[in-house]
mmCIF file of C-alpha atoms in Angstrom:
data_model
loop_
_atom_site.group_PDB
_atom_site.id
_atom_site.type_symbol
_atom_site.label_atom_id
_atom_site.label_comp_id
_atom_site.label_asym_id
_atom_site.label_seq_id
_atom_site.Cartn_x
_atom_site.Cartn_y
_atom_site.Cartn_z
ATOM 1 C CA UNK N 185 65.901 -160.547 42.171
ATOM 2 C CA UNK N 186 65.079 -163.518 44.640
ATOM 3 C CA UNK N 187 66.302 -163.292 48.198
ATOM 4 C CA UNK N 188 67.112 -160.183 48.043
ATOM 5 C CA UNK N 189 67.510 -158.123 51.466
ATOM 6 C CA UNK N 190 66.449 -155.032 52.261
ATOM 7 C CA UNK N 191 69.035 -152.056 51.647
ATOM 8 C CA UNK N 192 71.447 -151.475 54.565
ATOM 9 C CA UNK N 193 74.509 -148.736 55.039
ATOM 10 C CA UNK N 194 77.016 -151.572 54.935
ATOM 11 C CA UNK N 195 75.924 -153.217 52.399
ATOM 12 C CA UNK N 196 79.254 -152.989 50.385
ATOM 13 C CA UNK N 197 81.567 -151.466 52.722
ATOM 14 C CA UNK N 198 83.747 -154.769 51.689
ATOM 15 C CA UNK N 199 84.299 -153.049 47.912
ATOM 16 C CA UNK N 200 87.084 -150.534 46.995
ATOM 17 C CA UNK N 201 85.340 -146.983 47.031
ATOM 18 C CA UNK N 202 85.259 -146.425 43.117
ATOM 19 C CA UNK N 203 83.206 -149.323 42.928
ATOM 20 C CA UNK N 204 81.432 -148.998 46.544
ATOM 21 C CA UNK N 205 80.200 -145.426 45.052
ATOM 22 C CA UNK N 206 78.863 -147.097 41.672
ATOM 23 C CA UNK N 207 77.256 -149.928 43.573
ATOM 24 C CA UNK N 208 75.352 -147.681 45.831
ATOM 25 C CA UNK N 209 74.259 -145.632 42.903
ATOM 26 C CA UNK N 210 73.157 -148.588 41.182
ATOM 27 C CA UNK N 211 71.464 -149.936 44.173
ATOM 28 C CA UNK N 212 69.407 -147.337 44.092
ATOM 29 C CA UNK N 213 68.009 -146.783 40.553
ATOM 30 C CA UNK N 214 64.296 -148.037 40.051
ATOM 31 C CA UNK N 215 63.506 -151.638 37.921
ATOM 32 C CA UNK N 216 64.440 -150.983 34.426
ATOM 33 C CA UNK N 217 66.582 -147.914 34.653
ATOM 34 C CA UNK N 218 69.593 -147.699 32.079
ATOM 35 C CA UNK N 219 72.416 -149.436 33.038
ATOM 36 C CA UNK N 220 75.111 -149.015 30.679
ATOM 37 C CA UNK N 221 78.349 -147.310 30.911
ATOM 38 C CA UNK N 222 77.035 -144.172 28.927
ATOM 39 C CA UNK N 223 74.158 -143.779 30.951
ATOM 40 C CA UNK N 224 75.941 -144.141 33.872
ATOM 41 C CA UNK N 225 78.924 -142.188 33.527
ATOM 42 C CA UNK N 226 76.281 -139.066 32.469
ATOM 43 C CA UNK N 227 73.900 -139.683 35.353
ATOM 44 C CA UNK N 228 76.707 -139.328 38.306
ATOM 45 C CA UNK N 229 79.344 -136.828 38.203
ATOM 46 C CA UNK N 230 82.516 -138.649 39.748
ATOM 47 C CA UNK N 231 83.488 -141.030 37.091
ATOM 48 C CA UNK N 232 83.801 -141.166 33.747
ATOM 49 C CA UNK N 233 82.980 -143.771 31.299
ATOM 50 C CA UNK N 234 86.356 -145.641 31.549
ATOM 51 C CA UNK N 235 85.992 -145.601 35.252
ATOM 52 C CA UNK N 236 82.059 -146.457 35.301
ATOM 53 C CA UNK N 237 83.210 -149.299 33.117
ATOM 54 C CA UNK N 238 86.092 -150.994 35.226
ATOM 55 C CA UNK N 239 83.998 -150.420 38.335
ATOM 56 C CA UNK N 240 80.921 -152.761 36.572
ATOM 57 C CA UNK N 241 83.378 -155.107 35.587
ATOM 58 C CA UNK N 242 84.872 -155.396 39.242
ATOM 59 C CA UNK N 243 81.531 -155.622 40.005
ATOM 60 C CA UNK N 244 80.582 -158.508 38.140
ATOM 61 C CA UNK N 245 83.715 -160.519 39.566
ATOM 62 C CA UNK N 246 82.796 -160.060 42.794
ATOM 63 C CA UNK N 247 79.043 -161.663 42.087
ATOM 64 C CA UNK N 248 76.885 -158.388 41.700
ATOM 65 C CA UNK N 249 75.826 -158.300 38.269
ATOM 66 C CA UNK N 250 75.541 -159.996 35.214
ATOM 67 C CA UNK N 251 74.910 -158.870 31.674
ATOM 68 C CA UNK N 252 72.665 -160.649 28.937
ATOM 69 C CA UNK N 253 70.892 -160.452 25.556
ATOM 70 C CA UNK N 254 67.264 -161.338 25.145
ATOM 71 C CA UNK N 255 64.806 -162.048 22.102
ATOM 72 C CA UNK N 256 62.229 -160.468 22.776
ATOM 73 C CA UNK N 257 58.969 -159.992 20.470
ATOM 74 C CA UNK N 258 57.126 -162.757 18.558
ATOM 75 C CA UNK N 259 57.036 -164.313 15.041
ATOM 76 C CA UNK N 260 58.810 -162.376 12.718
ATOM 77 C CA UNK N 261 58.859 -159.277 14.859
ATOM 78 C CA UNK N 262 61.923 -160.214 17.193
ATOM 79 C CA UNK N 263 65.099 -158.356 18.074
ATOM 80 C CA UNK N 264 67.921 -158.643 21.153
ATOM 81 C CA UNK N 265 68.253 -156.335 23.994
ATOM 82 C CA UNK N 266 70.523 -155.949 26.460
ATOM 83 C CA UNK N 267 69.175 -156.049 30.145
ATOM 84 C CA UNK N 268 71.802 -156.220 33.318
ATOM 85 C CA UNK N 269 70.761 -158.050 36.240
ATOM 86 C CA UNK N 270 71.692 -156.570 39.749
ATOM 87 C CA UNK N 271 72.132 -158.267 42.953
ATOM 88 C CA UNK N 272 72.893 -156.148 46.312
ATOM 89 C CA UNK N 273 74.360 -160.027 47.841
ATOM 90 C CA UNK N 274 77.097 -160.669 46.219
ATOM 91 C CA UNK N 275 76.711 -164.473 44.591
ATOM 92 C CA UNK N 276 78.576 -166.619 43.462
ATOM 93 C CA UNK N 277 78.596 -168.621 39.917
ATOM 94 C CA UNK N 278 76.594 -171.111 40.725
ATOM 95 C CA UNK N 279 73.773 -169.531 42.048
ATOM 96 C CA UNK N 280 74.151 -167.443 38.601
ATOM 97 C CA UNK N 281 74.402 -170.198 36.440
ATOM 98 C CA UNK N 282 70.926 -171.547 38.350
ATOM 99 C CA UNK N 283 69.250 -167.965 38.069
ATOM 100 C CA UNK N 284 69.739 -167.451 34.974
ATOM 101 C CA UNK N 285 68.272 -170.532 33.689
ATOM 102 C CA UNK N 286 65.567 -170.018 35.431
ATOM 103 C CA UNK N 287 65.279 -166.808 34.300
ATOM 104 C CA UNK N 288 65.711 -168.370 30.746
ATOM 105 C CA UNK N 289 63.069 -171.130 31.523
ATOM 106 C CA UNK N 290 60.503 -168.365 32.361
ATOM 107 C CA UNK N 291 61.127 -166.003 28.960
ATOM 108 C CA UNK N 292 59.856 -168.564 27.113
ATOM 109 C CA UNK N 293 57.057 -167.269 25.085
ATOM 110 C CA UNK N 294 53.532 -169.508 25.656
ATOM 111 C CA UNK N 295 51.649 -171.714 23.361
ATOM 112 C CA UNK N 296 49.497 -169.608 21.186
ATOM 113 C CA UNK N 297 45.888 -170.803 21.446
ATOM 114 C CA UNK N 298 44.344 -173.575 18.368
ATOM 115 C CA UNK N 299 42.270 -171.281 16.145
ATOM 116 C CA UNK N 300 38.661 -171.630 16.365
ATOM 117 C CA UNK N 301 37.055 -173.596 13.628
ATOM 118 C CA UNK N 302 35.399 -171.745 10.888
ATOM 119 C CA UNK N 303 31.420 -171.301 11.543
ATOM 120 C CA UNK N 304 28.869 -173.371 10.395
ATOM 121 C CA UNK N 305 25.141 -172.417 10.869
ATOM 122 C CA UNK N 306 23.505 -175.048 12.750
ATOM 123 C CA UNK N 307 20.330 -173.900 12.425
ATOM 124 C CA UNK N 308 18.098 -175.061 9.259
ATOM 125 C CA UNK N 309 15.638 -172.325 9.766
ATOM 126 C CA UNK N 310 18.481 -169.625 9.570
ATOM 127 C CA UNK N 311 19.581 -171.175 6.122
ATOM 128 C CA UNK N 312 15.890 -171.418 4.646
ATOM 129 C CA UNK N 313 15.092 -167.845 5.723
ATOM 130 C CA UNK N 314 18.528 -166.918 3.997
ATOM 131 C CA UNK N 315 17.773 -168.364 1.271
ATOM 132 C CA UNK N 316 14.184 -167.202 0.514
ATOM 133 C CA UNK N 317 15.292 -163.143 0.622
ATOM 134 C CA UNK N 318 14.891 -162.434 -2.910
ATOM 135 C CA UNK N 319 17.749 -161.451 -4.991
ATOM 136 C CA UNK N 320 19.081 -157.284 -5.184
ATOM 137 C CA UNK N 321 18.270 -155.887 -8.771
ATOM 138 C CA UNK N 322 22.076 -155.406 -10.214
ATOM 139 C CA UNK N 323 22.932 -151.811 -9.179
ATOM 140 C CA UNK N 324 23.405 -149.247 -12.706
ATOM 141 C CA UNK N 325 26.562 -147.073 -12.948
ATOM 142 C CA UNK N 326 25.744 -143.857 -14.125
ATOM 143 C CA UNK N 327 28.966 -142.972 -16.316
ATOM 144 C CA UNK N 328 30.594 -139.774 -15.376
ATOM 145 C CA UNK N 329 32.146 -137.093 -17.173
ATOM 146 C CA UNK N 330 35.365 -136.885 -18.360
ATOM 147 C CA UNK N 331 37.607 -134.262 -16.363
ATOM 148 C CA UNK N 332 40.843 -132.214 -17.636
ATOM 149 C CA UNK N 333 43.754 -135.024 -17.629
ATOM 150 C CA UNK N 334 46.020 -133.459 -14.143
ATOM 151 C CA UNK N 335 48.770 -131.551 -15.473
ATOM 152 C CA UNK N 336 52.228 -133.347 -14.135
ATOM 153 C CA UNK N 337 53.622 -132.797 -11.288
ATOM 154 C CA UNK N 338 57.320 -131.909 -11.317
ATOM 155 C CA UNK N 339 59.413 -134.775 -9.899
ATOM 156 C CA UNK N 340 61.189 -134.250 -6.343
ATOM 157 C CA UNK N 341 64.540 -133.657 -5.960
ATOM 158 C CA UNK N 342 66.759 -136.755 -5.477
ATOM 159 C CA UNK N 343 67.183 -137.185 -1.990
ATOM 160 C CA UNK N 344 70.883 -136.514 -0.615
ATOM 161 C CA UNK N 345 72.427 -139.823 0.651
ATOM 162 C CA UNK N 346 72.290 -140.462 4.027
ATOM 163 C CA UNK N 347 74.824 -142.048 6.197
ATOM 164 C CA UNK N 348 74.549 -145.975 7.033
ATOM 165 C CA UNK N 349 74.412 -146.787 10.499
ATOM 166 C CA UNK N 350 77.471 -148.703 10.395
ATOM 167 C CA UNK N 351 79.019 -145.214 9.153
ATOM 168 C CA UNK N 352 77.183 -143.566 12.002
ATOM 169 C CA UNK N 353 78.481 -145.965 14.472
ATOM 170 C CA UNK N 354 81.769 -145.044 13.095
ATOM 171 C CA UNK N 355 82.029 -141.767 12.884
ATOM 172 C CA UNK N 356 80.902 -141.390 16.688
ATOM 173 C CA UNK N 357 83.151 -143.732 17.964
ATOM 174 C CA UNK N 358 85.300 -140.714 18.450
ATOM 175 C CA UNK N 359 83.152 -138.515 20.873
ATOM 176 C CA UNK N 360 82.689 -141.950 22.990
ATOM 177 C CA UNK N 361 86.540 -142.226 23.419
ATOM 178 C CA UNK N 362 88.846 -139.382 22.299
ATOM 179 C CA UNK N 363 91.339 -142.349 21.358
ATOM 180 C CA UNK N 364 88.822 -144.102 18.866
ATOM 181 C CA UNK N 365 88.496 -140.722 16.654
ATOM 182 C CA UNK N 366 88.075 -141.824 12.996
ATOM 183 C CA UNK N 367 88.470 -139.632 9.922
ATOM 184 C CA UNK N 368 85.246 -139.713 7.328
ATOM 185 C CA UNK N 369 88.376 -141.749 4.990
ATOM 186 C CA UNK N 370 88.186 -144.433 8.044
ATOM 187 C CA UNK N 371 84.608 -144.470 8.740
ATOM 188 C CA UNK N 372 84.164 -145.346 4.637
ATOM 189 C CA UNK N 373 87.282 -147.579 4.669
ATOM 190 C CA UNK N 374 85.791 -149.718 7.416
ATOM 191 C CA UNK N 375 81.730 -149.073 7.081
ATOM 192 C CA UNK N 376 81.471 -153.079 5.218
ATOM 193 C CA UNK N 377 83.061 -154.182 8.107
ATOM 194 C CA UNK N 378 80.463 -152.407 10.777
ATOM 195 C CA UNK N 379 77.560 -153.308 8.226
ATOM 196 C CA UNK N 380 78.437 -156.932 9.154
ATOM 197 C CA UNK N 381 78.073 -156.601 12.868
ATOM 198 C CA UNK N 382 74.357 -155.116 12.361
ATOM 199 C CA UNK N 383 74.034 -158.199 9.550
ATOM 200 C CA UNK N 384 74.261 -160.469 12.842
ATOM 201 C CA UNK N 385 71.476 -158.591 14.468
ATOM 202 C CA UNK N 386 73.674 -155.759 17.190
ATOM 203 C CA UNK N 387 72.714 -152.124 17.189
ATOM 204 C CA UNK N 388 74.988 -149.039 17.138
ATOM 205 C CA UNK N 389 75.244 -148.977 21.528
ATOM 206 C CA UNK N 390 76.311 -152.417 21.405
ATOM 207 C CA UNK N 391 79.206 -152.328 18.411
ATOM 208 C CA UNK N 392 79.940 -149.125 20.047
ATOM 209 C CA UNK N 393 80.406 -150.672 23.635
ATOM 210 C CA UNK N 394 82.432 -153.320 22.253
ATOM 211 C CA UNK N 395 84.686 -151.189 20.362
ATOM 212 C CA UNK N 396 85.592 -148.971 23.319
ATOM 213 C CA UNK N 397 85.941 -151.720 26.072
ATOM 214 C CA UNK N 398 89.450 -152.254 27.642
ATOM 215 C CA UNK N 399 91.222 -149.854 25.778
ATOM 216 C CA UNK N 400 94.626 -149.228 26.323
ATOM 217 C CA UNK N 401 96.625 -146.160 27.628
ATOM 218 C CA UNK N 402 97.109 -144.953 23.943
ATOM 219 C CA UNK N 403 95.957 -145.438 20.936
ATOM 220 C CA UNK N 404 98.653 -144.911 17.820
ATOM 221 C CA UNK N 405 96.383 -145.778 15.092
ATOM 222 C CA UNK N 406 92.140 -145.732 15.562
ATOM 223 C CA UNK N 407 91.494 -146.770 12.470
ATOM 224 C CA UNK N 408 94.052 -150.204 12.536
ATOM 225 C CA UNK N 409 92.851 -150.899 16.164
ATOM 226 C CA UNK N 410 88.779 -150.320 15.282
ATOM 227 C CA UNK N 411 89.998 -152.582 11.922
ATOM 228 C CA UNK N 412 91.648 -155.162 14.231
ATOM 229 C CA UNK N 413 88.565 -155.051 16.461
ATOM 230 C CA UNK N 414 85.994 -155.278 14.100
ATOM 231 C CA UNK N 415 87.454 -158.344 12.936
ATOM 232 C CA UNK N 416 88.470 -160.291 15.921
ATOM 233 C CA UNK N 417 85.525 -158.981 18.239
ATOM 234 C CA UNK N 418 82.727 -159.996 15.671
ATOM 235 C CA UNK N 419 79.956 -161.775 17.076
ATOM 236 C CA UNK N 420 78.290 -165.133 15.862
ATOM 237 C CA UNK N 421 75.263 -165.396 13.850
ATOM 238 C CA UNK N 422 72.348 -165.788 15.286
ATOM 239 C CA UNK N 423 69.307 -168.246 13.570
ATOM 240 C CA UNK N 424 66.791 -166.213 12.323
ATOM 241 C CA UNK N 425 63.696 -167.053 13.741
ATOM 242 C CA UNK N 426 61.708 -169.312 11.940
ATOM 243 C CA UNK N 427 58.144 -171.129 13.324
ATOM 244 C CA UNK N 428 58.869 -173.033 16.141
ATOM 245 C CA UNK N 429 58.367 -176.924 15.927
ATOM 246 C CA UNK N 430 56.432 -177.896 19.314
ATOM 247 C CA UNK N 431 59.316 -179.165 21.811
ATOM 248 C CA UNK N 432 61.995 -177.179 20.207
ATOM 249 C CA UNK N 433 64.351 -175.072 23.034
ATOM 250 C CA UNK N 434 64.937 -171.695 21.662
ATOM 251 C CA UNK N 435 67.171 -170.032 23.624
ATOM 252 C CA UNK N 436 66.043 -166.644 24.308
ATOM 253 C CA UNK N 437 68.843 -165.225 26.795
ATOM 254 C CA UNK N 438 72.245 -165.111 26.289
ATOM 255 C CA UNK N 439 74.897 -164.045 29.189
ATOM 256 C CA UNK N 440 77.555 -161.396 27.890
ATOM 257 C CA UNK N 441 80.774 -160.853 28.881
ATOM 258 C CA UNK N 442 80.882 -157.947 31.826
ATOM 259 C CA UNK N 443 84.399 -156.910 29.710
ATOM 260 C CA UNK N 444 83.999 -156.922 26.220
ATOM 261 C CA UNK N 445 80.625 -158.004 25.856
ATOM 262 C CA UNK N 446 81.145 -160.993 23.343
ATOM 263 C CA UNK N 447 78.122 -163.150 24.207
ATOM 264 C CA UNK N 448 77.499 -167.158 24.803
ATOM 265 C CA UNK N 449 76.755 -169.822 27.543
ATOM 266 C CA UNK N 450 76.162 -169.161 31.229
ATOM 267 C CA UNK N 451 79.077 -171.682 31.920
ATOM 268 C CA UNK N 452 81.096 -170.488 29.715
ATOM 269 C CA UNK N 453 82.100 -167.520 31.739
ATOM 270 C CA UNK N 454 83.684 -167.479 35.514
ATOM 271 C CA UNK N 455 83.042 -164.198 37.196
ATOM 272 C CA UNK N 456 80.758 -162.509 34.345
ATOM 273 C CA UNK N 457 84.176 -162.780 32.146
ATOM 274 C CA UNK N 458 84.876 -165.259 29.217
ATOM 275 C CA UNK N 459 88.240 -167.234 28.839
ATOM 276 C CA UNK N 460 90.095 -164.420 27.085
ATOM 277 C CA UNK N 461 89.049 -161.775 29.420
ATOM 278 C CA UNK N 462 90.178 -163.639 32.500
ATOM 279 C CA UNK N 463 93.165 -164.615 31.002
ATOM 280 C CA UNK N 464 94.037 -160.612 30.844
ATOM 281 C CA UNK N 465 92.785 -159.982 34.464
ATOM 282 C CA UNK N 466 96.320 -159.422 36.488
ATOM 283 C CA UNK N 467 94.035 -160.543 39.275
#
């Protein structure tokens, strides 16, 4: 992170302690450490995941972090991660908005190098002496003998079906958030639905994160809220990558909202939150 100072006791004696805890924590974990609620909520013991998660939001409106999605890989071989960037200054939106397009600019994958043109002997000598080695006599098979014919072997047992991810995803929405607790009736009833969120290119942590963000108090029914949720929260389609036509912008990071994690454009959200999340913030 540019301009970034070295660490000092005060550094956010400003924040509420909740999120003056998680910020020191976070603070201090090495580059590329895990950053998502999960992981954080099981690497401290104060706060759970519902806590862990309102203090990163607060965190992100008061210009510490940001989340995004990356492609990363090449070709045909490319997939989206999603990487949180940490600032112990608190900035502001502009100065994220610049970063992050910069950050943006400098993911972009280099020109490959022209292929080398296929080799031609230059040399006349080389070609004569080729050509004057005289020819191999054809080599002779020598026929072998027949064998027994392999007796059959007896055909494997039918492998027992396994569970889809988006049944997987499902089914352990439950032990993320005792409120989200499906039935295997549920998980089946609403498995198409999930299967269309890993069409558009999320894994199970991300439909997972989604699902569980900003839930309320109580829950009466998982399976029409997760229904609900699937539907409303699904994200777009992503292109799939195709050959790149030379001065073409891909755009290979996308910002995410620090609430429910729908993604889009940097100026599209205020605070690390898109328009519907801020509209819910009784801030």
């Amino acid at each position: 992170m540019p301009d970034q100072r070295l660490p000092h006791e005060g550094d956010f004696a400003m924040l509420p302690e909740r999120e003056r805890h998680i910020a020191g924590y976070v603070d201090a974990l090495p580059e590329g450490a895990a950053m998502d609620i999960k992981s954080l909520a099981r690497s401290q013991p104060l706060y759970g995941q519902m806590a862990v998660g309102s203090a990163l939001r607060a965190l992100g409106v008061a210009g510490h972090l940001r989340h995004v999605r990356c492609l990363i890989g090449e070709g045909g071989q490319v997939r989206w991660v999603t990487r949180t960037f940490w600032s112990r200054i608190a900035r502001d939106n502009e100065w994220w908005e610049a970063f992050l397009a910069a950050e943006e600019r400098g993911s972009a994958p280099q020109e490959a190098a022209a292929p080398l043109p296929p080799w031609v002997p230059t040399d006349p000598a080389a070609s004569e002496a080729s050509a004057s080695v005289p020819a191999q006599p054809p080599v002779t098979t020598v026929p072998q003998q027949r064998t027994a014919e392999p007796e059959p072997q007896p055909e494997a047992e039918a492998t027992v079906d396994r569970p889809s991810p988006a049944f997987l995803a499902l089914a352990r929405l439950g032990r993320t958030d005792s409120r989200l607790a499906l039935s295997a009736a549920d998980c089946a009833a609403l498995e198409q639905a999930a299967a269309e969120w890993f069409a558009r290119g999320v894994d199970a942590d991300y439909l997972t994160r989604v699902l569980a963000a900003g839930l309320p108090a109580s829950v009466d029914s998982p399976f029409g809220f997760v229904r609900r949720r699937l539907r409303d929260k699904i994200p777009p389609r992503l292109p799939a990558a195709a050959p790149v036509v030379p001065g073409t912008p891909v755009r290979r990071l996308i910002v995410e909202c620090t609430e429910c994690a729908v993604p889009g454009r940097p100026e599209a959200f205020r605070d690390g939150l898109c328009r519907p999340c801020r509209q819910l913030d009784p801030a």
